[in-house]
PDB file of C-alpha atoms in Angstrom:
ATOM      1  CA  UNK A 202      11.951  -0.520  44.584  1.00 49.00           C
ATOM      2  CA  UNK A 203       9.271   1.684  43.002  1.00 48.00           C
ATOM      3  CA  UNK A 204      11.220   1.796  39.733  1.00 48.00           C
ATOM      4  CA  UNK A 205      11.433  -1.992  39.684  1.00 51.00           C
ATOM      5  CA  UNK A 206       7.664  -2.218  40.248  1.00 46.00           C
ATOM      6  CA  UNK A 207       6.907   0.040  37.299  1.00 46.00           C
ATOM      7  CA  UNK A 208       9.354  -1.899  35.113  1.00 47.00           C
ATOM      8  CA  UNK A 209       7.462  -5.097  35.917  1.00 49.00           C
ATOM      9  CA  UNK A 210       4.134  -3.439  35.092  1.00 49.00           C
ATOM     10  CA  UNK A 211       5.525  -2.160  31.799  1.00 46.00           C
ATOM     11  CA  UNK A 212       6.875  -5.607  30.940  1.00 43.00           C
ATOM     12  CA  UNK A 213       3.472  -7.181  31.595  1.00 46.00           C
ATOM     13  CA  UNK A 214       1.720  -4.627  29.408  1.00 47.00           C
ATOM     14  CA  UNK A 215       4.193  -5.241  26.606  1.00 47.00           C
ATOM     15  CA  UNK A 216       3.748  -8.982  26.988  1.00 43.00           C
ATOM     16  CA  UNK A 217      -0.034  -8.583  26.819  1.00 45.00           C
ATOM     17  CA  UNK A 218       0.254  -6.456  23.680  1.00 46.00           C
ATOM     18  CA  UNK A 219       2.577  -8.955  21.995  1.00 45.00           C
ATOM     19  CA  UNK A 220       0.262 -11.888  22.703  1.00 41.00           C
ATOM     20  CA  UNK A 221      -2.893 -10.187  21.436  1.00 50.00           C
ATOM     21  CA  UNK A 222      -3.944 -11.683  18.138  1.00 60.00           C
ATOM     22  CA  UNK A 223      -4.669  -9.699  15.007  1.00 73.00           C
ATOM     23  CA  UNK A 224      -7.403 -12.258  14.430  1.00 63.00           C
ATOM     24  CA  UNK A 225      -9.529 -11.796  17.565  1.00 63.00           C
ATOM     25  CA  UNK A 226     -12.225 -14.455  17.909  1.00 67.00           C
ATOM     26  CA  UNK A 227     -14.153 -14.069  14.644  1.00 87.00           C
ATOM     27  CA  UNK A 228     -12.546 -10.784  13.459  1.00 92.00           C
ATOM     28  CA  UNK A 229      -9.538  -9.990  11.301  1.00 96.00           C
ATOM     29  CA  UNK A 230      -8.330  -6.427  11.836  1.00 97.00           C
ATOM     30  CA  UNK A 231      -6.823  -4.942   8.676  1.00 98.00           C
ATOM     31  CA  UNK A 232      -5.141  -1.654   7.859  1.00 98.00           C
ATOM     32  CA  UNK A 233      -4.418  -0.128   4.469  1.00 98.00           C
ATOM     33  CA  UNK A 234      -4.386   3.086   2.471  1.00 96.00           C
ATOM     34  CA  UNK A 235      -7.393   5.358   2.989  1.00 95.00           C
ATOM     35  CA  UNK A 236      -7.059   7.276  -0.299  1.00 91.00           C
ATOM     36  CA  UNK A 237      -6.311   4.967  -3.224  1.00 90.00           C
ATOM     37  CA  UNK A 238      -9.680   4.886  -4.980  1.00 89.00           C
ATOM     38  CA  UNK A 239     -10.945   2.804  -6.680  1.00 91.00           C
ATOM     39  CA  UNK A 240      -8.636   0.184  -5.201  1.00 93.00           C
ATOM     40  CA  UNK A 241      -8.984   0.997  -1.482  1.00 95.00           C
ATOM     41  CA  UNK A 242     -10.273   4.138   0.223  1.00 96.00           C
ATOM     42  CA  UNK A 243     -12.649   5.736   2.726  1.00 96.00           C
ATOM     43  CA  UNK A 244     -15.806   7.241   1.239  1.00 95.00           C
ATOM     44  CA  UNK A 245     -17.423  10.512   2.354  1.00 93.00           C
ATOM     45  CA  UNK A 246     -19.036   8.699   5.280  1.00 96.00           C
ATOM     46  CA  UNK A 247     -15.627   7.231   6.255  1.00 97.00           C
ATOM     47  CA  UNK A 248     -16.694   3.736   5.210  1.00 98.00           C
ATOM     48  CA  UNK A 249     -14.042   1.433   3.684  1.00 98.00           C
ATOM     49  CA  UNK A 250     -14.585   0.954  -0.041  1.00 97.00           C
ATOM     50  CA  UNK A 251     -12.768  -0.365  -3.106  1.00 96.00           C
ATOM     51  CA  UNK A 252     -12.205  -3.672  -4.856  1.00 95.00           C
ATOM     52  CA  UNK A 253      -9.542  -4.756  -2.334  1.00 97.00           C
ATOM     53  CA  UNK A 254     -12.108  -4.259   0.430  1.00 98.00           C
ATOM     54  CA  UNK A 255     -14.724  -6.228  -1.496  1.00 97.00           C
ATOM     55  CA  UNK A 256     -12.190  -8.981  -2.139  1.00 98.00           C
ATOM     56  CA  UNK A 257     -11.179  -9.252   1.521  1.00 98.00           C
ATOM     57  CA  UNK A 258     -14.829  -9.311   2.614  1.00 98.00           C
ATOM     58  CA  UNK A 259     -15.462 -12.293   0.326  1.00 98.00           C
ATOM     59  CA  UNK A 260     -12.307 -14.115   1.453  1.00 98.00           C
ATOM     60  CA  UNK A 261     -12.884 -13.580   5.185  1.00 98.00           C
ATOM     61  CA  UNK A 262     -16.487 -14.729   4.867  1.00 97.00           C
ATOM     62  CA  UNK A 263     -15.198 -17.909   3.188  1.00 97.00           C
ATOM     63  CA  UNK A 264     -13.002 -18.659   6.241  1.00 97.00           C
ATOM     64  CA  UNK A 265     -15.666 -17.623   8.771  1.00 96.00           C
ATOM     65  CA  UNK A 266     -14.086 -14.342   9.800  1.00 96.00           C
ATOM     66  CA  UNK A 267     -15.399 -10.784   9.721  1.00 94.00           C
ATOM     67  CA  UNK A 268     -12.991  -8.164   8.419  1.00 97.00           C
ATOM     68  CA  UNK A 269     -12.646  -4.960  10.420  1.00 97.00           C
ATOM     69  CA  UNK A 270     -10.786  -2.114   8.714  1.00 98.00           C
ATOM     70  CA  UNK A 271      -8.537   0.610  10.087  1.00 98.00           C
ATOM     71  CA  UNK A 272      -7.755   2.513   6.895  1.00 98.00           C
ATOM     72  CA  UNK A 273      -5.440   5.502   7.282  1.00 97.00           C
ATOM     73  CA  UNK A 274      -2.708   7.421   5.490  1.00 94.00           C
ATOM     74  CA  UNK A 275      -0.148   4.997   4.090  1.00 95.00           C
ATOM     75  CA  UNK A 276       2.866   5.937   6.285  1.00 94.00           C
ATOM     76  CA  UNK A 277       0.719   5.401   9.419  1.00 96.00           C
ATOM     77  CA  UNK A 278      -0.697   2.137   8.051  1.00 97.00           C
ATOM     78  CA  UNK A 279       2.820   0.792   7.447  1.00 97.00           C
ATOM     79  CA  UNK A 280       3.938   1.995  10.885  1.00 97.00           C
ATOM     80  CA  UNK A 281       1.056   0.198  12.619  1.00 98.00           C
ATOM     81  CA  UNK A 282       1.665  -2.962  10.592  1.00 98.00           C
ATOM     82  CA  UNK A 283       5.335  -2.833  11.642  1.00 97.00           C
ATOM     83  CA  UNK A 284       4.184  -2.655  15.256  1.00 97.00           C
ATOM     84  CA  UNK A 285       2.019  -5.739  14.732  1.00 97.00           C
ATOM     85  CA  UNK A 286      -1.245  -3.911  15.434  1.00 97.00           C
ATOM     86  CA  UNK A 287      -2.997  -5.011  12.249  1.00 98.00           C
ATOM     87  CA  UNK A 288      -2.703  -7.084   9.131  1.00 98.00           C
ATOM     88  CA  UNK A 289      -2.018  -4.898   6.095  1.00 98.00           C
ATOM     89  CA  UNK A 290      -3.332  -5.172   2.525  1.00 98.00           C
ATOM     90  CA  UNK A 291      -2.161  -3.608  -0.725  1.00 97.00           C
ATOM     91  CA  UNK A 292       1.348  -4.509   0.448  1.00 97.00           C
ATOM     92  CA  UNK A 293       4.245  -5.210  -1.928  1.00 95.00           C
ATOM     93  CA  UNK A 294       6.940  -7.751  -1.211  1.00 95.00           C
ATOM     94  CA  UNK A 295      10.545  -6.645  -0.870  1.00 93.00           C
ATOM     95  CA  UNK A 296      13.675  -8.238   0.560  1.00 93.00           C
ATOM     96  CA  UNK A 297      13.525  -5.966   3.608  1.00 93.00           C
ATOM     97  CA  UNK A 298       9.846  -6.612   4.279  1.00 96.00           C
ATOM     98  CA  UNK A 299      10.271 -10.382   3.942  1.00 97.00           C
ATOM     99  CA  UNK A 300      12.620 -10.251   6.940  1.00 97.00           C
ATOM    100  CA  UNK A 301       9.882  -9.037   9.302  1.00 97.00           C
ATOM    101  CA  UNK A 302       6.549  -9.910   7.644  1.00 98.00           C
ATOM    102  CA  UNK A 303       4.768 -13.116   6.706  1.00 98.00           C
ATOM    103  CA  UNK A 304       3.004 -12.708   3.362  1.00 98.00           C
ATOM    104  CA  UNK A 305       0.225 -14.552   1.628  1.00 98.00           C
ATOM    105  CA  UNK A 306       1.602 -16.705  -1.184  1.00 97.00           C
ATOM    106  CA  UNK A 307      -1.185 -15.689  -3.550  1.00 96.00           C
ATOM    107  CA  UNK A 308      -1.230 -12.026  -4.641  1.00 97.00           C
ATOM    108  CA  UNK A 309      -4.524 -10.342  -3.922  1.00 97.00           C
ATOM    109  CA  UNK A 310      -4.075  -8.066  -6.891  1.00 94.00           C
ATOM    110  CA  UNK A 311      -1.546  -6.818  -9.444  1.00 93.00           C
ATOM    111  CA  UNK A 312      -1.045  -3.066  -9.249  1.00 91.00           C
ATOM    112  CA  UNK A 313      -0.094  -1.230 -12.446  1.00 93.00           C
ATOM    113  CA  UNK A 314       2.487   1.304 -11.256  1.00 95.00           C
ATOM    114  CA  UNK A 315       2.949   4.222 -13.642  1.00 97.00           C
ATOM    115  CA  UNK A 316       5.216   7.251 -13.863  1.00 98.00           C
ATOM    116  CA  UNK A 317       3.419  10.601 -13.830  1.00 98.00           C
ATOM    117  CA  UNK A 318       5.040  13.780 -15.101  1.00 98.00           C
ATOM    118  CA  UNK A 319       3.884  16.967 -16.875  1.00 98.00           C
ATOM    119  CA  UNK A 320       3.433  17.628 -20.568  1.00 97.00           C
ATOM    120  CA  UNK A 321       6.199  20.220 -20.558  1.00 97.00           C
ATOM    121  CA  UNK A 322       8.678  17.914 -18.823  1.00 97.00           C
ATOM    122  CA  UNK A 323      10.764  15.950 -21.381  1.00 96.00           C
ATOM    123  CA  UNK A 324      11.020  12.902 -19.095  1.00 97.00           C
ATOM    124  CA  UNK A 325      10.876   9.619 -20.989  1.00 96.00           C
ATOM    125  CA  UNK A 326      10.857   6.056 -19.731  1.00 97.00           C
ATOM    126  CA  UNK A 327      11.830   3.288 -22.100  1.00 96.00           C
ATOM    127  CA  UNK A 328      14.357   1.625 -19.785  1.00 96.00           C
ATOM    128  CA  UNK A 329      15.091   2.083 -16.086  1.00 97.00           C
ATOM    129  CA  UNK A 330      18.308   3.834 -17.068  1.00 96.00           C
ATOM    130  CA  UNK A 331      16.147   6.732 -18.336  1.00 97.00           C
ATOM    131  CA  UNK A 332      15.299   7.573 -14.703  1.00 97.00           C
ATOM    132  CA  UNK A 333      18.947   7.944 -13.698  1.00 96.00           C
ATOM    133  CA  UNK A 334      19.525  11.321 -11.961  1.00 96.00           C
ATOM    134  CA  UNK A 335      15.820  12.193 -12.269  1.00 98.00           C
ATOM    135  CA  UNK A 336      13.894  13.380  -9.215  1.00 98.00           C
ATOM    136  CA  UNK A 337      11.197  10.754  -8.707  1.00 98.00           C
ATOM    137  CA  UNK A 338       8.807  10.990  -5.766  1.00 98.00           C
ATOM    138  CA  UNK A 339       7.052   8.207  -3.882  1.00 95.00           C
ATOM    139  CA  UNK A 340       5.018   8.025  -0.702  1.00 91.00           C
ATOM    140  CA  UNK A 341       6.805   7.478   2.566  1.00 90.00           C
ATOM    141  CA  UNK A 342       6.477   3.803   3.437  1.00 88.00           C
ATOM    142  CA  UNK A 343       5.710   2.837  -0.157  1.00 89.00           C
ATOM    143  CA  UNK A 344       7.574   0.009  -1.825  1.00 90.00           C
ATOM    144  CA  UNK A 345       6.690  -0.958  -5.381  1.00 92.00           C
ATOM    145  CA  UNK A 346       8.417  -4.319  -5.427  1.00 89.00           C
ATOM    146  CA  UNK A 347      11.899  -5.667  -5.982  1.00 92.00           C
ATOM    147  CA  UNK A 348      12.852  -3.372  -8.887  1.00 93.00           C
ATOM    148  CA  UNK A 349      11.900  -0.299  -6.839  1.00 95.00           C
ATOM    149  CA  UNK A 350      13.941  -1.556  -3.881  1.00 93.00           C
ATOM    150  CA  UNK A 351      16.907  -2.305  -6.155  1.00 94.00           C
ATOM    151  CA  UNK A 352      16.820   1.159  -7.735  1.00 95.00           C
ATOM    152  CA  UNK A 353      16.705   2.828  -4.329  1.00 93.00           C
ATOM    153  CA  UNK A 354      19.788   0.938  -3.165  1.00 93.00           C
ATOM    154  CA  UNK A 355      21.682   1.596  -6.397  1.00 95.00           C
ATOM    155  CA  UNK A 356      20.592   5.249  -6.736  1.00 94.00           C
ATOM    156  CA  UNK A 357      18.682   4.415  -9.884  1.00 96.00           C
ATOM    157  CA  UNK A 358      16.936   7.775  -9.490  1.00 97.00           C
ATOM    158  CA  UNK A 359      16.971  10.671  -7.042  1.00 97.00           C
ATOM    159  CA  UNK A 360      14.340   9.577  -4.544  1.00 96.00           C
ATOM    160  CA  UNK A 361      12.028  12.252  -3.129  1.00 97.00           C
ATOM    161  CA  UNK A 362       9.960  11.070  -0.159  1.00 96.00           C
ATOM    162  CA  UNK A 363       6.532  12.651   0.354  1.00 95.00           C
ATOM    163  CA  UNK A 364       3.616  12.171   2.721  1.00 92.00           C
ATOM    164  CA  UNK A 365       0.756  12.479   0.208  1.00 93.00           C
ATOM    165  CA  UNK A 366      -0.072  12.140  -3.477  1.00 93.00           C
ATOM    166  CA  UNK A 367      -1.373  15.703  -3.398  1.00 96.00           C
ATOM    167  CA  UNK A 368       2.062  16.998  -2.398  1.00 97.00           C
ATOM    168  CA  UNK A 369       3.544  15.082  -5.346  1.00 97.00           C
ATOM    169  CA  UNK A 370       1.095  16.741  -7.730  1.00 98.00           C
ATOM    170  CA  UNK A 371       2.026  20.119  -6.287  1.00 98.00           C
ATOM    171  CA  UNK A 372       5.753  19.425  -6.608  1.00 98.00           C
ATOM    172  CA  UNK A 373       5.266  18.484 -10.260  1.00 98.00           C
ATOM    173  CA  UNK A 374       3.401  21.697 -11.025  1.00 98.00           C
ATOM    174  CA  UNK A 375       6.168  23.633  -9.271  1.00 98.00           C
ATOM    175  CA  UNK A 376       8.847  21.861 -11.380  1.00 98.00           C
ATOM    176  CA  UNK A 377      10.513  20.565  -8.208  1.00 98.00           C
ATOM    177  CA  UNK A 378      10.417  16.914  -9.300  1.00 98.00           C
ATOM    178  CA  UNK A 379      10.495  15.154 -12.640  1.00 98.00           C
ATOM    179  CA  UNK A 380       7.812  12.625 -11.847  1.00 98.00           C
ATOM    180  CA  UNK A 381       6.228  10.360  -9.274  1.00 98.00           C
ATOM    181  CA  UNK A 382       5.010   6.778  -9.019  1.00 97.00           C
ATOM    182  CA  UNK A 383       1.373   5.867  -8.525  1.00 95.00           C
ATOM    183  CA  UNK A 384      -1.012   2.975  -8.975  1.00 90.00           C
ATOM    184  CA  UNK A 385      -3.330   1.632 -10.130  1.00 90.00           C
ATOM    185  CA  UNK A 386      -2.655   3.275 -13.499  1.00 91.00           C
ATOM    186  CA  UNK A 387      -4.759   6.160 -14.767  1.00 93.00           C
ATOM    187  CA  UNK A 388      -7.455   5.343 -12.187  1.00 92.00           C
ATOM    188  CA  UNK A 389      -5.048   6.185  -9.379  1.00 92.00           C
ATOM    189  CA  UNK A 390      -4.016   9.490 -10.923  1.00 95.00           C
ATOM    190  CA  UNK A 391      -7.579  10.594 -11.692  1.00 94.00           C
ATOM    191  CA  UNK A 392      -8.678   9.731  -8.172  1.00 92.00           C
ATOM    192  CA  UNK A 393      -5.771  11.704  -6.683  1.00 94.00           C
ATOM    193  CA  UNK A 394      -6.591  14.761  -8.795  1.00 96.00           C
ATOM    194  CA  UNK A 395     -10.302  14.631  -7.954  1.00 92.00           C
ATOM    195  CA  UNK A 396      -9.586  14.211  -4.252  1.00 90.00           C
ATOM    196  CA  UNK A 397      -7.032  17.035  -4.037  1.00 94.00           C
ATOM    197  CA  UNK A 398      -7.900  19.922  -1.711  1.00 94.00           C
ATOM    198  CA  UNK A 399      -5.690  22.361  -3.614  1.00 97.00           C
ATOM    199  CA  UNK A 400      -7.955  23.875  -6.333  1.00 96.00           C
ATOM    200  CA  UNK A 401      -4.915  24.603  -8.492  1.00 97.00           C
ATOM    201  CA  UNK A 402      -4.434  20.874  -9.064  1.00 97.00           C
ATOM    202  CA  UNK A 403      -7.871  20.341 -10.579  1.00 94.00           C
ATOM    203  CA  UNK A 404      -7.603  23.598 -12.511  1.00 96.00           C
ATOM    204  CA  UNK A 405      -4.354  22.407 -14.135  1.00 97.00           C
ATOM    205  CA  UNK A 406      -5.203  18.711 -14.403  1.00 97.00           C
ATOM    206  CA  UNK A 407      -4.622  18.694 -18.163  1.00 97.00           C
ATOM    207  CA  UNK A 408      -0.946  19.467 -17.581  1.00 98.00           C
ATOM    208  CA  UNK A 409      -0.275  16.001 -16.164  1.00 98.00           C
ATOM    209  CA  UNK A 410       0.629  13.011 -18.295  1.00 98.00           C
ATOM    210  CA  UNK A 411       1.285   9.322 -17.668  1.00 98.00           C
ATOM    211  CA  UNK A 412       4.274   7.817 -19.410  1.00 97.00           C
ATOM    212  CA  UNK A 413       3.286   5.036 -21.789  1.00 96.00           C
ATOM    213  CA  UNK A 414       5.447   2.317 -20.276  1.00 96.00           C
ATOM    214  CA  UNK A 415       4.421   1.242 -16.737  1.00 96.00           C
ATOM    215  CA  UNK A 416       7.130   1.302 -14.079  1.00 97.00           C
ATOM    216  CA  UNK A 417       6.143  -2.262 -13.218  1.00 95.00           C
ATOM    217  CA  UNK A 418       3.248  -4.619 -12.541  1.00 94.00           C
ATOM    218  CA  UNK A 419       3.413  -4.930  -8.780  1.00 94.00           C
ATOM    219  CA  UNK A 420       1.751  -7.870  -6.980  1.00 96.00           C
ATOM    220  CA  UNK A 421      -0.056  -6.788  -3.806  1.00 96.00           C
ATOM    221  CA  UNK A 422      -0.445  -9.111  -0.820  1.00 98.00           C
ATOM    222  CA  UNK A 423      -1.827  -9.289   2.684  1.00 98.00           C
ATOM    223  CA  UNK A 424       0.942  -9.424   5.298  1.00 98.00           C
ATOM    224  CA  UNK A 425       1.253  -9.767   9.060  1.00 98.00           C
ATOM    225  CA  UNK A 426       4.255  -9.150  11.302  1.00 98.00           C
ATOM    226  CA  UNK A 427       6.154 -12.438  11.810  1.00 98.00           C
ATOM    227  CA  UNK A 428       6.108 -12.145  15.601  1.00 97.00           C
ATOM    228  CA  UNK A 429       2.308 -12.416  15.494  1.00 96.00           C
ATOM    229  CA  UNK A 430       2.638 -16.050  14.369  1.00 96.00           C
ATOM    230  CA  UNK A 431      -0.262 -15.838  11.941  1.00 97.00           C
ATOM    231  CA  UNK A 432       1.144 -17.922   9.074  1.00 97.00           C
ATOM    232  CA  UNK A 433      -1.660 -20.532   9.494  1.00 97.00           C
ATOM    233  CA  UNK A 434      -4.211 -17.743   8.970  1.00 97.00           C
ATOM    234  CA  UNK A 435      -2.404 -16.549   5.847  1.00 98.00           C
ATOM    235  CA  UNK A 436      -2.435 -20.137   4.561  1.00 98.00           C
ATOM    236  CA  UNK A 437      -6.212 -20.232   5.017  1.00 98.00           C
ATOM    237  CA  UNK A 438      -6.514 -16.972   3.091  1.00 98.00           C
ATOM    238  CA  UNK A 439      -4.407 -18.447   0.276  1.00 98.00           C
ATOM    239  CA  UNK A 440      -6.558 -21.573   0.114  1.00 98.00           C
ATOM    240  CA  UNK A 441      -9.758 -19.523   0.098  1.00 98.00           C
ATOM    241  CA  UNK A 442      -8.459 -17.206  -2.626  1.00 98.00           C
ATOM    242  CA  UNK A 443      -7.499 -20.139  -4.869  1.00 97.00           C
ATOM    243  CA  UNK A 444     -10.872 -21.794  -4.311  1.00 97.00           C
ATOM    244  CA  UNK A 445     -12.858 -18.632  -5.012  1.00 97.00           C
ATOM    245  CA  UNK A 446     -10.887 -17.982  -8.204  1.00 95.00           C
ATOM    246  CA  UNK A 447     -11.427 -21.556  -9.405  1.00 96.00           C
ATOM    247  CA  UNK A 448     -15.165 -21.261  -8.762  1.00 96.00           C
ATOM    248  CA  UNK A 449     -15.344 -17.991 -10.706  1.00 95.00           C
ATOM    249  CA  UNK A 450     -16.650 -16.064  -7.719  1.00 95.00           C
ATOM    250  CA  UNK A 451     -14.097 -13.263  -8.121  1.00 95.00           C
ATOM    251  CA  UNK A 452     -14.446 -12.659 -11.858  1.00 93.00           C
ATOM    252  CA  UNK A 453     -16.398  -9.446 -11.249  1.00 91.00           C
ATOM    253  CA  UNK A 454     -13.348  -8.088  -9.381  1.00 91.00           C
ATOM    254  CA  UNK A 455     -10.533  -9.374 -11.570  1.00 86.00           C
ATOM    255  CA  UNK A 456     -12.296  -9.475 -14.909  1.00 72.00           C
ATOM    256  CA  UNK A 457     -12.036  -5.812 -15.910  1.00 52.00           C
ATOM    257  CA  UNK A 458      -9.058  -4.725 -13.823  1.00 51.00           C
TER     258      UNK A 458
END
């Protein structure tokens, strides 16, 4: 009897959680990466910053919402988005993600994903075949689009999962991997080096190099778990983004990126 009572209570709590909206009244609650400056990050005062944040603030104002941010490490951000707690930005499409997430149709931004290695490592990247049997690291929960997903499934490289960019930098300096993927371009690498807590990384920063050819140009979207039934909201975001672009109100964000 008591067990049945607690089961009913648990069911009600789960039902309440599942019916809570990510867009509560006039707020849109958004998660994302807390350490991808200048794209998206928390500053020293733990305030959300970056051009994705600025972009979302403009878009949400256009549709009469206020954006509230829960930026955190990327694996936790993806986990919370998978649970339907928040919308997520800086999110790449993939076949697996399309099964459980609704995405905006319009990309918020195109992320230049590059391969980072060291000057002493002979790694080259002219075609994807060049990465075959190479140890390439990426953040847990990261997905850099369809080509990345395809290479993972087909063992296009030896995938090394990490929990931070700093650990990838350390693994490179220790010759434990051949390279890792990062965006947006040189900005992302420089930000990671400057933000590293390990002094050895900054001391040896000149040992890193970015391969000339980008891994890909990865469109980033805003996405919400399908069970949240927020496709109408995503449609409004799409319409606002198109309108703002047409009016030239986002040129200061897109113009030099």
